[in-house]
Short mmCIF file of C-alpha atoms in Angstrom, two decimals:
data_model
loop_
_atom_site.label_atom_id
_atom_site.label_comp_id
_atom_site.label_asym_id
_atom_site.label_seq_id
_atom_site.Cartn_x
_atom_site.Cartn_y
_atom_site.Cartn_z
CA UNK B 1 300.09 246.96 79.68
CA UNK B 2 303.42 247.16 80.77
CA UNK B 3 305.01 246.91 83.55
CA UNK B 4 306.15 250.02 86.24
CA UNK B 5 308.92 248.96 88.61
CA UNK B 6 307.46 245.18 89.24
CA UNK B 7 303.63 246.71 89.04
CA UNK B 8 301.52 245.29 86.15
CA UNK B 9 300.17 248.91 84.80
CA UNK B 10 297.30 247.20 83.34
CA UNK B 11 296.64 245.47 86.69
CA UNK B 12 296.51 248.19 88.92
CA UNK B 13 294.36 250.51 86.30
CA UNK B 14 291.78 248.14 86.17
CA UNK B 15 292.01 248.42 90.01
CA UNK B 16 291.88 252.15 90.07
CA UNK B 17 288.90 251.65 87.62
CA UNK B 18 286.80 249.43 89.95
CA UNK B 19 287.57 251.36 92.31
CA UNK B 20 286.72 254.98 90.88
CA UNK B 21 283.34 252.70 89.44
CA UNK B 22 282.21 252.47 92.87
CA UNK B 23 283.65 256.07 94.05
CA UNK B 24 281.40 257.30 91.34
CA UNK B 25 278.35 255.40 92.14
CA UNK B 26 278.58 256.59 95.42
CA UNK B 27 279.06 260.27 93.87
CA UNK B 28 275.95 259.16 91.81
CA UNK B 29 273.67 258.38 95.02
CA UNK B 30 274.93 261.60 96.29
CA UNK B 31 273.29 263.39 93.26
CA UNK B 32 270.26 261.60 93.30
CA UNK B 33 269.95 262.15 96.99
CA UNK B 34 270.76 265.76 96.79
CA UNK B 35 268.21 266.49 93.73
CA UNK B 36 265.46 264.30 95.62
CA UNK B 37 265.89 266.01 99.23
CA UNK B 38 266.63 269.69 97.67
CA UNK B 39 264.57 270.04 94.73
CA UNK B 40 264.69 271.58 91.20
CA UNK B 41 265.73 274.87 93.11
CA UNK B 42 267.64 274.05 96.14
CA UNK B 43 269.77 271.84 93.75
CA UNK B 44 270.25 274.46 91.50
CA UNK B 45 271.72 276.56 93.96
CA UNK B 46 273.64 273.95 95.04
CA UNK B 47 274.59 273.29 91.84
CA UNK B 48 275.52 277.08 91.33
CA UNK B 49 277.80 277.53 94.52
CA UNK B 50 279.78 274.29 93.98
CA UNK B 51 280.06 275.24 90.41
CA UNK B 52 281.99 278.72 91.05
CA UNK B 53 283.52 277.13 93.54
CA UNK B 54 284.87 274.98 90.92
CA UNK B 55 285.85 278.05 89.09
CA UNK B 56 288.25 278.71 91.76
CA UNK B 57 290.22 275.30 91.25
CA UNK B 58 292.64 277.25 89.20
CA UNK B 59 294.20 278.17 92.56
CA UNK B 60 295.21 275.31 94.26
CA UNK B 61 295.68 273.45 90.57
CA UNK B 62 298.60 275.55 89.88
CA UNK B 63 300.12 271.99 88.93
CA UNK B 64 302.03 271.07 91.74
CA UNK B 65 300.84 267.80 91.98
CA UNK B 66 301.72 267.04 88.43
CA UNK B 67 305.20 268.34 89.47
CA UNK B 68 305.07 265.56 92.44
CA UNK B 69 303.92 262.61 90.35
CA UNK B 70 306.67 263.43 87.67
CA UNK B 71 309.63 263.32 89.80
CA UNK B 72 308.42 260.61 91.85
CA UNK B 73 307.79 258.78 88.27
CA UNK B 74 311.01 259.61 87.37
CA UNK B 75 312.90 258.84 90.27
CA UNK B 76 314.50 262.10 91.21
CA UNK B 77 317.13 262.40 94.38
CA UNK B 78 314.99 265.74 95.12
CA UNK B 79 311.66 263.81 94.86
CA UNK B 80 310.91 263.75 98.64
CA UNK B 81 311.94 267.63 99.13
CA UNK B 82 309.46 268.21 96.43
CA UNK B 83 306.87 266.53 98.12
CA UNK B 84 307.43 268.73 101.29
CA UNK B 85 307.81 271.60 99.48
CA UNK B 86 304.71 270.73 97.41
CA UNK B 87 302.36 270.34 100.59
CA UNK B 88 303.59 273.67 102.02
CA UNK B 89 302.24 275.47 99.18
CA UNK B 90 299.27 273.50 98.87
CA UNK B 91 298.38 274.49 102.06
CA UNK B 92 298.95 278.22 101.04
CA UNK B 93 296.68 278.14 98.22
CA UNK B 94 293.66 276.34 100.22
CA UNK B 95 293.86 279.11 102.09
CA UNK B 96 293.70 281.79 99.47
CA UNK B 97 290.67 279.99 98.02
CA UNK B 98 288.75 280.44 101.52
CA UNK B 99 289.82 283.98 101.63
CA UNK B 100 289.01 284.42 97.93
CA UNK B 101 285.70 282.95 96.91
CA UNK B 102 283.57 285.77 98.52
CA UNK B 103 284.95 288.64 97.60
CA UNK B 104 285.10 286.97 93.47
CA UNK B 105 281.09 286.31 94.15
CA UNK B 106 279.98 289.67 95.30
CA UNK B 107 281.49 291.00 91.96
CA UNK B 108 279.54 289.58 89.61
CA UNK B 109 276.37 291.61 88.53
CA UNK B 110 273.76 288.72 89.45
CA UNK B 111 273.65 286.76 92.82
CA UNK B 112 271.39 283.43 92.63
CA UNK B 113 272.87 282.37 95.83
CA UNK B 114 273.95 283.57 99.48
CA UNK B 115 277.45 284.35 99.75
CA UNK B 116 277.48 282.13 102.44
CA UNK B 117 276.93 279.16 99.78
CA UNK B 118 279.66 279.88 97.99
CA UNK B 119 281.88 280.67 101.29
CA UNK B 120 281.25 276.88 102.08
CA UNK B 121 281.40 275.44 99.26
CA UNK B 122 285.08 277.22 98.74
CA UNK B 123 285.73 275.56 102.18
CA UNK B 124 284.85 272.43 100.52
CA UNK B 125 287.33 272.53 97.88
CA UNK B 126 290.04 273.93 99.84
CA UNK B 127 289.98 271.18 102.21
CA UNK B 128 290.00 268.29 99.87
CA UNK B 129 293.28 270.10 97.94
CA UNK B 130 295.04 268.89 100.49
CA UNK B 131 294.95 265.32 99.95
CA UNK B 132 295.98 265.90 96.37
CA UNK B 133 299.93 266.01 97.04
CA UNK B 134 299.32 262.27 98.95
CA UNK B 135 297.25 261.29 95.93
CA UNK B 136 300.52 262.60 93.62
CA UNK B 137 302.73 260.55 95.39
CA UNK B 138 300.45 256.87 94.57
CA UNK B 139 300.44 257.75 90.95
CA UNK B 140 304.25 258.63 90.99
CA UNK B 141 304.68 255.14 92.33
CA UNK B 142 302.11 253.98 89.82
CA UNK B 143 300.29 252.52 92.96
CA UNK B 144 296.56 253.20 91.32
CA UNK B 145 295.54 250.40 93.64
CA UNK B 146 295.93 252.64 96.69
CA UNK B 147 294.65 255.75 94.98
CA UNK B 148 291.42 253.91 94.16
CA UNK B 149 291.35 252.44 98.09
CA UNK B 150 292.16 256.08 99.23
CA UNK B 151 289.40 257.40 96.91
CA UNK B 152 286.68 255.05 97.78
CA UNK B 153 286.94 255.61 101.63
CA UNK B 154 286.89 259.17 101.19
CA UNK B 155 283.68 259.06 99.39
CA UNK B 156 282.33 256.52 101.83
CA UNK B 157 282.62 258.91 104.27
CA UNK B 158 281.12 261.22 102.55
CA UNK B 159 278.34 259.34 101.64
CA UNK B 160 277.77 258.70 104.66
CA UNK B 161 277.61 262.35 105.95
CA UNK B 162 275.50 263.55 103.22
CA UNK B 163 272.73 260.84 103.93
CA UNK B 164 272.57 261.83 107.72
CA UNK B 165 272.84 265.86 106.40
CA UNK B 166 269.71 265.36 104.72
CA UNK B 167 268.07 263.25 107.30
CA UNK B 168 268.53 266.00 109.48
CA UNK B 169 268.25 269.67 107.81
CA UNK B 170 267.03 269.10 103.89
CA UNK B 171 268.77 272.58 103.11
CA UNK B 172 271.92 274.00 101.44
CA UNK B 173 274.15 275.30 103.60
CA UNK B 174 273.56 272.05 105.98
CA UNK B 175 274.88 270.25 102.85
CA UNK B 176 277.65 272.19 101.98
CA UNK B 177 279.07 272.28 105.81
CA UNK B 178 279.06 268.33 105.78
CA UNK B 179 280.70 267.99 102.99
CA UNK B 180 283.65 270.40 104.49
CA UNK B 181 283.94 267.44 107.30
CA UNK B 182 284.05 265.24 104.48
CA UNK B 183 287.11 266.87 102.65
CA UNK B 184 288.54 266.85 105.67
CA UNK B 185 288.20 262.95 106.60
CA UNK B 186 289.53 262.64 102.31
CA UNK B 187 292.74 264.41 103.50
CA UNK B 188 293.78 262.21 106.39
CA UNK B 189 292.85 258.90 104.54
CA UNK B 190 295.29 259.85 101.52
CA UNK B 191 297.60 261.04 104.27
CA UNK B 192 297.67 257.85 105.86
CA UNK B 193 297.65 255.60 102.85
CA UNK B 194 300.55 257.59 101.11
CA UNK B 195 303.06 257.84 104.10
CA UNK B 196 304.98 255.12 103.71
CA UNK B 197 305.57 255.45 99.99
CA UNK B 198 306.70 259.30 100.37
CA UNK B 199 310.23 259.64 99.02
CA UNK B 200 312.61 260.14 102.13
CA UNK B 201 315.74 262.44 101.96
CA UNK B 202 316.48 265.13 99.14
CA UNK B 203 317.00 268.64 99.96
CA UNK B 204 313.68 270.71 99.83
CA UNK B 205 313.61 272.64 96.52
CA UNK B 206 312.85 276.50 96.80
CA UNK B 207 308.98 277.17 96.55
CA UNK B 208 310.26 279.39 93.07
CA UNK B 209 311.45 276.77 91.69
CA UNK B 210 308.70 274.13 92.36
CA UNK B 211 306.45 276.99 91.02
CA UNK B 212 308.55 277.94 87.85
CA UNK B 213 308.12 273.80 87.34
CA UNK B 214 304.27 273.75 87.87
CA UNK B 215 303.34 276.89 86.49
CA UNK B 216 302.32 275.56 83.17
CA UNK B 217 300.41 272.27 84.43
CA UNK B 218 298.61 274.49 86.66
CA UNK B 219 297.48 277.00 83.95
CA UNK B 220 296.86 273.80 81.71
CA UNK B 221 294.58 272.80 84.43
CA UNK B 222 293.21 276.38 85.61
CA UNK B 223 291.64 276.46 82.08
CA UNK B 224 290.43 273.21 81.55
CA UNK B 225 288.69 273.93 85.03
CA UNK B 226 286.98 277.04 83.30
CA UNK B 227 286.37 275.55 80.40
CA UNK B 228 284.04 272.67 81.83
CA UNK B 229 282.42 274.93 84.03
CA UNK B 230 282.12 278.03 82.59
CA UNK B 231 278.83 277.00 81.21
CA UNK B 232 277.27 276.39 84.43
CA UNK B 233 278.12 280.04 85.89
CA UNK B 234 276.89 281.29 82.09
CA UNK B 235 273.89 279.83 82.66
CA UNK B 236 273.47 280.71 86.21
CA UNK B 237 273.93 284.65 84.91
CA UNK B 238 271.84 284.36 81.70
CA UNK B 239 268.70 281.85 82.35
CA UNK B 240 268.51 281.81 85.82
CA UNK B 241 269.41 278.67 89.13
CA UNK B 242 266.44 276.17 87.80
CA UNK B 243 268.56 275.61 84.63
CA UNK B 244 271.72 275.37 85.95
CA UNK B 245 269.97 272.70 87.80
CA UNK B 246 268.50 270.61 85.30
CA UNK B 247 271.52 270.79 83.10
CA UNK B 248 273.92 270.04 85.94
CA UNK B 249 271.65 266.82 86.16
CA UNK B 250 272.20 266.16 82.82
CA UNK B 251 275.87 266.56 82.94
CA UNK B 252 276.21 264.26 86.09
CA UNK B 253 276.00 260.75 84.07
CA UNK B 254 278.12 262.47 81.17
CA UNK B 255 280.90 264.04 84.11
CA UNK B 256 281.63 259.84 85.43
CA UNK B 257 281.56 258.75 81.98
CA UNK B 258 284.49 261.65 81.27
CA UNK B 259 286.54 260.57 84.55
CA UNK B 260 286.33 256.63 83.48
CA UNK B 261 288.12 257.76 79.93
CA UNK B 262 290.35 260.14 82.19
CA UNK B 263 291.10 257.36 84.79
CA UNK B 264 292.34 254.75 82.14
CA UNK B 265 294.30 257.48 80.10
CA UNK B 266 296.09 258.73 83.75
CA UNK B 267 297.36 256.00 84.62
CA UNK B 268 299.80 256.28 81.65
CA UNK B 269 301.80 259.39 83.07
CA UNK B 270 304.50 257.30 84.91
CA UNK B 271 305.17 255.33 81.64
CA UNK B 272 304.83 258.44 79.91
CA UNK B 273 307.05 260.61 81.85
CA UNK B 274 310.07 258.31 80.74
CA UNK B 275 312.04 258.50 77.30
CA UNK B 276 311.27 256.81 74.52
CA UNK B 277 311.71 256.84 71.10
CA UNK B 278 308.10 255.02 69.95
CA UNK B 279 305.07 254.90 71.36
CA UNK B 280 304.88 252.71 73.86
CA UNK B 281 302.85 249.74 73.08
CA UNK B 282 300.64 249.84 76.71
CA UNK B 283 299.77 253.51 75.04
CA UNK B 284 298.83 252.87 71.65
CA UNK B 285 296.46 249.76 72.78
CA UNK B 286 295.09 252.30 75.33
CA UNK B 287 294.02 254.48 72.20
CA UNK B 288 292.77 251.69 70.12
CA UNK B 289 290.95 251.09 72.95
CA UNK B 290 289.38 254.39 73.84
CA UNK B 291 288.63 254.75 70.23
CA UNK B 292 286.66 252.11 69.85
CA UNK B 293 284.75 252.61 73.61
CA UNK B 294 284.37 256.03 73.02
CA UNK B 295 281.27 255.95 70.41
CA UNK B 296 279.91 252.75 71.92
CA UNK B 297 279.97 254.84 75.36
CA UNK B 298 277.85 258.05 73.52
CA UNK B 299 275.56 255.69 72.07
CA UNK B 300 274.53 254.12 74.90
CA UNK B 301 274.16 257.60 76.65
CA UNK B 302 272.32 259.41 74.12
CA UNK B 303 269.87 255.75 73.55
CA UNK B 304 269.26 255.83 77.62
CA UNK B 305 268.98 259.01 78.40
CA UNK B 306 265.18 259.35 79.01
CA UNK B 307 264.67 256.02 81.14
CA UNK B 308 268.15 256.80 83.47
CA UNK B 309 267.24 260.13 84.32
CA UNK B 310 264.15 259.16 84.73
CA UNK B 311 265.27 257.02 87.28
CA UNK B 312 267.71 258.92 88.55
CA UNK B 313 266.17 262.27 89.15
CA UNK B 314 262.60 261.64 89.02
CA UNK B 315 260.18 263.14 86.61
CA UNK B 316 260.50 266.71 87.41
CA UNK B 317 264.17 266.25 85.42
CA UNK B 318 262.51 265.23 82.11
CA UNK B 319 263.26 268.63 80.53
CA UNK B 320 267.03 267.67 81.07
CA UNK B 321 267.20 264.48 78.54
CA UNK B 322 267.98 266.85 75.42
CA UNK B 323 270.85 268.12 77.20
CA UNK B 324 272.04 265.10 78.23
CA UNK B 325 271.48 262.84 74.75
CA UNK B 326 273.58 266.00 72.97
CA UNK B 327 276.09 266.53 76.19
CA UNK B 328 276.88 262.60 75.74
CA UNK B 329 278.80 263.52 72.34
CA UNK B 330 281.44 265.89 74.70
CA UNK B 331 282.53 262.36 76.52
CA UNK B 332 283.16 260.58 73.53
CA UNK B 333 285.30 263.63 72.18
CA UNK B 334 287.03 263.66 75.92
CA UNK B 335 287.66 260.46 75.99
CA UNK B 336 289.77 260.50 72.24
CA UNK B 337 291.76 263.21 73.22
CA UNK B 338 292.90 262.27 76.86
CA UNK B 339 295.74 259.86 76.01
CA UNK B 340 297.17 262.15 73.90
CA UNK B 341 296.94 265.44 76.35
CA UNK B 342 298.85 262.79 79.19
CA UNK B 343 301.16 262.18 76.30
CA UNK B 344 302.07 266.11 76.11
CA UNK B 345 302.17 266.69 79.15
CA UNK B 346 304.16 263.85 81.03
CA UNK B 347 306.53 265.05 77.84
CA UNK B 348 307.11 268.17 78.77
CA UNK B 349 305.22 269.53 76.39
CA UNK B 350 302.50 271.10 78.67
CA UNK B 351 302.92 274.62 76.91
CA UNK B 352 301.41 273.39 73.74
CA UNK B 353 298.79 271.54 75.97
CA UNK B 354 297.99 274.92 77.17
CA UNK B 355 297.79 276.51 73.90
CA UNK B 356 294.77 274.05 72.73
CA UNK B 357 292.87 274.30 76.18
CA UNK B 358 292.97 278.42 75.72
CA UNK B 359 291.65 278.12 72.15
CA UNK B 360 288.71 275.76 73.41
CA UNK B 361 288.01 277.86 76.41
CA UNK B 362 287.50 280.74 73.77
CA UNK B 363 285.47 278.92 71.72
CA UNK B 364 283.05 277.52 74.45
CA UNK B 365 282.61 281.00 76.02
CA UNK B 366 282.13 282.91 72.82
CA UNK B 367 279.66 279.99 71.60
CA UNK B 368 278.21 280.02 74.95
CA UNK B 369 276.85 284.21 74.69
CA UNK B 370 275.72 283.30 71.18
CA UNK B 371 273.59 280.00 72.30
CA UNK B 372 272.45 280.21 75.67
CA UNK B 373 269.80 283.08 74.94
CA UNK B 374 268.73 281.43 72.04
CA UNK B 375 268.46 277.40 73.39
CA UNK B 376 269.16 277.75 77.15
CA UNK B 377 270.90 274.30 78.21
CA UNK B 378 270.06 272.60 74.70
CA UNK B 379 272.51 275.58 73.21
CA UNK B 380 275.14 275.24 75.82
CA UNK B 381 275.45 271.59 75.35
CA UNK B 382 275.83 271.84 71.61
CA UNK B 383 278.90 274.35 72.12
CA UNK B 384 280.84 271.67 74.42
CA UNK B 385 280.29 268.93 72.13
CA UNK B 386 282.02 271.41 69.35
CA UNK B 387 284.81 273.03 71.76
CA UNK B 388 285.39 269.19 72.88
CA UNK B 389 285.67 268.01 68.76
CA UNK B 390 287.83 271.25 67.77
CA UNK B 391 290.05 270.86 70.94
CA UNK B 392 290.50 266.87 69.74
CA UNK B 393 291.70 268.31 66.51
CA UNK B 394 294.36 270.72 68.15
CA UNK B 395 295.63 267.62 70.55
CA UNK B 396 295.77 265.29 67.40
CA UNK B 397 297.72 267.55 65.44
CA UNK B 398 300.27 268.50 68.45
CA UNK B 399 300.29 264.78 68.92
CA UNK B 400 301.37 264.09 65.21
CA UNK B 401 304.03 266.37 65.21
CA UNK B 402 306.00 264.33 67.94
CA UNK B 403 306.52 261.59 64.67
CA UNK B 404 307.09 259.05 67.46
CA UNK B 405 303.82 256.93 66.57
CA UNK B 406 301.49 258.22 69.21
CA UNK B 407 298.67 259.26 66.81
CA UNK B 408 297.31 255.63 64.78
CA UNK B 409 297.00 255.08 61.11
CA UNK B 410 294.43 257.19 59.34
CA UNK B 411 291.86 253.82 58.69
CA UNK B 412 291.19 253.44 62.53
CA UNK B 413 290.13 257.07 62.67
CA UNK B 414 287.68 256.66 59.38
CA UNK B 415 286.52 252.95 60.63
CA UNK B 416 285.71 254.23 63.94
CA UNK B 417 284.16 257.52 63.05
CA UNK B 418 282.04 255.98 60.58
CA UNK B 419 280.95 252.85 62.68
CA UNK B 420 279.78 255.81 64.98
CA UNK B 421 277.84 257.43 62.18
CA UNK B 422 275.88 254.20 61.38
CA UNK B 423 275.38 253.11 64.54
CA UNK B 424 273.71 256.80 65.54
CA UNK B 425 271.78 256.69 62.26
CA UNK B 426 270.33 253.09 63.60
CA UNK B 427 269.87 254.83 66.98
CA UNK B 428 267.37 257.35 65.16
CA UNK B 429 265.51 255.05 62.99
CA UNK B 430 265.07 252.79 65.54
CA UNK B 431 263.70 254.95 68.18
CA UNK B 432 259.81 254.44 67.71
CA UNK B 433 260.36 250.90 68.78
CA UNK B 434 261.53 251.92 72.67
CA UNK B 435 264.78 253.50 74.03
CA UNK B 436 266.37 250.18 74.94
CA UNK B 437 265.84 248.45 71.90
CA UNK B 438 266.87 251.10 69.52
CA UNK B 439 269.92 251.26 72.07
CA UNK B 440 270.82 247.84 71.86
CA UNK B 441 270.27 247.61 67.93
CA UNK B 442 272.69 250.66 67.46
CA UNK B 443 275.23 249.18 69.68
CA UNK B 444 274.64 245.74 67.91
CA UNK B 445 275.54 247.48 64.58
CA UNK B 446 278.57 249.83 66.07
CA UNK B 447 280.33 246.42 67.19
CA UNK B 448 279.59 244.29 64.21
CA UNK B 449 281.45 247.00 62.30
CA UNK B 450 284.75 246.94 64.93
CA UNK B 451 284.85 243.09 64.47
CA UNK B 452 284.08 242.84 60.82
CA UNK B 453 287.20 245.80 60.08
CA UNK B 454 288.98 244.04 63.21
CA UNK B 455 289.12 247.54 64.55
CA UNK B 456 288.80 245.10 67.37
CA UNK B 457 289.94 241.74 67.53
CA UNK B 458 289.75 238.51 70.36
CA UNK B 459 293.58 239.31 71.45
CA UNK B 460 292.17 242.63 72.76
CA UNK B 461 289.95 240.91 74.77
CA UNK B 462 292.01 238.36 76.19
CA UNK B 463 294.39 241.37 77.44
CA UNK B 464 291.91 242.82 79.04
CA UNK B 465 290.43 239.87 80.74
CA UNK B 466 294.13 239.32 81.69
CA UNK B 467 294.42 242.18 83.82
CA UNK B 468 290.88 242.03 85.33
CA UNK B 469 292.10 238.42 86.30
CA UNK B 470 295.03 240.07 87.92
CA UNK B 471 293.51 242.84 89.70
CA UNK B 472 290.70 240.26 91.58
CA UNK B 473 293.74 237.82 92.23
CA UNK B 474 295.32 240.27 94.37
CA UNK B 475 296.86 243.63 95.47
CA UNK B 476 299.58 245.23 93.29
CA UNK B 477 303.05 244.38 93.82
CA UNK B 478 305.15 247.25 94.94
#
């Protein structure tokens, strides 16, 4: 990839990808120790108050961090006044989420959990918005390195206070208030990691204008925050907290899968955010890339599904699989589009960005009150795997319209899409000789396909093993 003032781009993502691996394994245990210790029902509500919680991301993702990382990308005299300003009104919009969340609960016709739940798990979010500004400034300075060093202490930590939660009380609320402490501890780890890099000097902007600038990031964000959660609080209203739990089990392995395709595609907003007149060749490898992971990725979900929630979750989670084998589908579709949504928004094009998102958000929810009555989590899977492909087709043809060369040639589309065909087809008829075998046999065939249409070739590879090689040697440069 290329290189951001001295910093090997490709270096440090692999670093902030080994290092949001582990943050996510840890996130993983979490799960698994939550769904063991709590049960179908405690983790449902569990599931359920985090999950509106979630809802109420819109607030403090009013895209003021985007704001931070783009003029610290772009080098802007104003850049440190907009980090100030930026944490002031962070801190204003944690504290309208506290204020918020209970009053937004008690209005909805059905209440699967105590409002104290949700009160907490507000807390929760609140908190950990406050190390987002810190976390703005790293990925301004396209130092992904320290992101992923901030990231994986913070979820140490709260590792670690989750384990001794359940040790102690195996119930909700005990949960929910540890993880508050753990937001916390997130907050001064990013604060102390990102001090020195904060930009010093610049006049602080007015909070109108740092909102005018954020406003459409944050409703960009806002509704992509509905429209991957909306399902859970659908289900929550409609079927009732045991489904919510199983499917939020099934979405688990599916939700790191989606943040590994999101990490590598992030780390292109610096690079991004500057002018060019062609795509930049760090981004179109990052596509090739992601195009041909993508299907490889689903296919290995949807073959595994059985045995790793098995694992996992225990056997009281088999019911989840089929939600899990179609929900699989969504990543793939997630992971085609990101590069492309960084693209339009590090841009400035976040307004047509916004435009796609609200057209998928109306599609999932509309699909969702047609096919959760009729297939419970089964249905509401099937609708994110088609809001995810129709949203892919919006981003590809906003993309296209740039004529700058972000969107490939036409044959990498069909080759890939096809090799994914085949190799699901071989998933299916291979499935009465075991899970792992057809798995393996379908991935066998996917690849052979890349290599033989050198949709993938040995150069790709070697760049990759390049930057792995880099990011063991040593810390990013900076």
């Amino acid at each position: 990839m290329a290189n951001t003032n001295g910093i090997s781009l490709g270096r440090v993502t692999v670093q902030l990808l080994s290092g949001r691996a582990i943050g996510h394994v840890l996130l993983l245990v979490n799960s698994v120790v939550l769904a063991r210790a709590l049960g179908v029902d405690g983790f449902g509500e569990y599931a359920y108050a985090t999950g509106f919680a979630a809802l109420l991301a819109l607030v403090p993702n009013l895209g003021v961090t985007a704001v931070i990382t783009r003029a610290v990308a772009r080098g802007d005299e104003t850049g440190g006044g907009v980090v100030r300003a930026g944490l002031l009104i962070q801190i204003g919009l944690a504290v309208f989420v506290v204020a918020a969340a209970p009053f937004c609960a008690a209005w909805l016709p059905e209440q699967p959990v105590p409002l104290t739940y949700v009160i907490l798990a507000a807390a929760q979010l609140a908190v950990g918005s406050l190390s987002w500004p810190y976390l703005a400034v790293l990925s301004g300075r396209a130092r992904f390195d320290l992101v992923a060093k901030s990231e994986v202490l913070a979820v140490g930590v709260a590792t670690a206070c989750l384990v001794g939660a359940v040790a102690l009380h195996r119930d909700v609320p005990t949960v929910l208030a540890v993880q508050v402490v753990a937001a916390l501890a997130a907050v001064l780890i990013a604060r102390r990691v990102a001090g020195p890099l904060i930009p010093r000097g610049g006049g602080r902007p007015s909070w109108r204008a740092v909102m005018q600038q954020a406003m459409p990031f944050g409703a960009a964000t806002a509704v992509q925050g509905l429209y991957t959660k909306v399902d859970l609080m659908l289900l929550g209203q409609m079927v009732g907290a045991a489904i919510v739990g199983l499917y939020s089990a099934a979405y688990k392995p599916v939700t790191l899968a989606v943040y590994f395709g999101g990490t590598v595609a992030g780390a292109l907003f610096p690079l991004m955010a500057r002018p060019f007149q062609q795509a930049p060749a760090a981004f179109s490898r990052t596509v090739r890339g992601l195009l041909a992971a993508a299907p490889a990725m689903a296919l290995l979900l949807t073959g595994c599904a059985g045995p790793l929630l098995r694992v996992l979750y225990g056997p009281e989670f088999r019911a989840a699989v089929p939600m899990a084998m179609v929900l699989a589908w969504s990543a793939a579709a997630n992971w085609l589009y990101a590069p492309f949504s960084v693209a339009l928004q590090a841009g400035r094009r976040e307004r047509e960005w916004l435009a796609a998102l609200v057209g998928a958000l109306v599609l999932n929810v509309v699909g969702n009150l047609w096919a959760i009555p009729r297939w419970g989590g089964v249905g509401a899977a099937g609708v994110t795997v088609i809001s995810e492909l129709a949203l892919l087709g919006s981003v590809l043809v906003l993309a296209s319209r740039a004529g700058n060369g972000l969107v490939p040639e036409v044959r990498q589309w069909m080759v890939g899409l096809s090799a994914a065909a085949v190799g699901a087809i071989t998933l299916w008829w291979l499935q009465p000789y075991g899970e792992i075998p057809a798995t393996g046999g379908a991935l066998a065939v996917y690849t052979g396909l890349l290599l033989w249409f050198r949709s993938i070739t040995i150069e790709d590879a070697t760049a990759v093993a390049g930057w792995v090689r880099q990011a063991v040697a040593g810390e990013a440069r900076g």
